[in-house]
C-alpha positions as semicolon CSV with decimal commas, in nm:
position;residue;x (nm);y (nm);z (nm)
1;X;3,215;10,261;16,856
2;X;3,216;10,524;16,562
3;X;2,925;10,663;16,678
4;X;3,059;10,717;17,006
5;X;3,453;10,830;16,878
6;X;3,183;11,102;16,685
7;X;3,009;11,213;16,998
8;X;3,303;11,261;17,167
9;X;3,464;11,480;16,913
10;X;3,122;11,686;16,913
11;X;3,125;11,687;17,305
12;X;3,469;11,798;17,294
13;X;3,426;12,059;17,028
14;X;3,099;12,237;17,260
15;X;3,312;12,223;17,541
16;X;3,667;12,319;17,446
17;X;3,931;12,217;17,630
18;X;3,760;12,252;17,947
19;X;3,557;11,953;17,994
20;X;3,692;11,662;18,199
21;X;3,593;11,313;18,161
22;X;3,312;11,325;18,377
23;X;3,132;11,587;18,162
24;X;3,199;11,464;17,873
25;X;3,080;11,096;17,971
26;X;2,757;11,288;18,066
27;X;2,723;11,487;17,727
28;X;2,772;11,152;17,530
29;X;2,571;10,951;17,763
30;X;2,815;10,692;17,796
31;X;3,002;10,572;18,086
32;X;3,387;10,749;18,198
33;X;3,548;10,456;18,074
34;X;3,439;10,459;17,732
35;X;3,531;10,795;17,779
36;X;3,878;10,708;17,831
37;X;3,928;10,458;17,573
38;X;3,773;10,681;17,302
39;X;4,032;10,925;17,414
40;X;4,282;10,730;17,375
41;X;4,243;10,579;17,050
42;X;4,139;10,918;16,942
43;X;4,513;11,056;17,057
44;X;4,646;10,734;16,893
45;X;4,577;10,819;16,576
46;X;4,639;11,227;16,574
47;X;4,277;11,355;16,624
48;X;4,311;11,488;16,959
49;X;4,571;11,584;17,214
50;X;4,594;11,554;17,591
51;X;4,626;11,846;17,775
């Protein structure tokens, strides 16, 4: 799951506030809906915001 949270902070740092789920699934090779969990425990705990 770390690895993952890190992958999507990466994926989300190369593609700026543009990317949508579905990209960013496909940049972490992981499926949407780890997509959306990492998301939101990443906006649980401050690291990111929703836009």
């Amino acid at each position: 799951m770390l690895e993952g949270a890190f992958a999507l902070l990466d994926a989300l740092r190369r593609n700026g506030d543009e990317a949508g789920v579905t990209e960013l699934a496909l940049a972490c090779g992981v499926p949407k809906g780890t997509v959306h969990r990492l998301l939101d425990q990443l906006v649980g705990v401050g690291a990111v915001e929703r836009a």
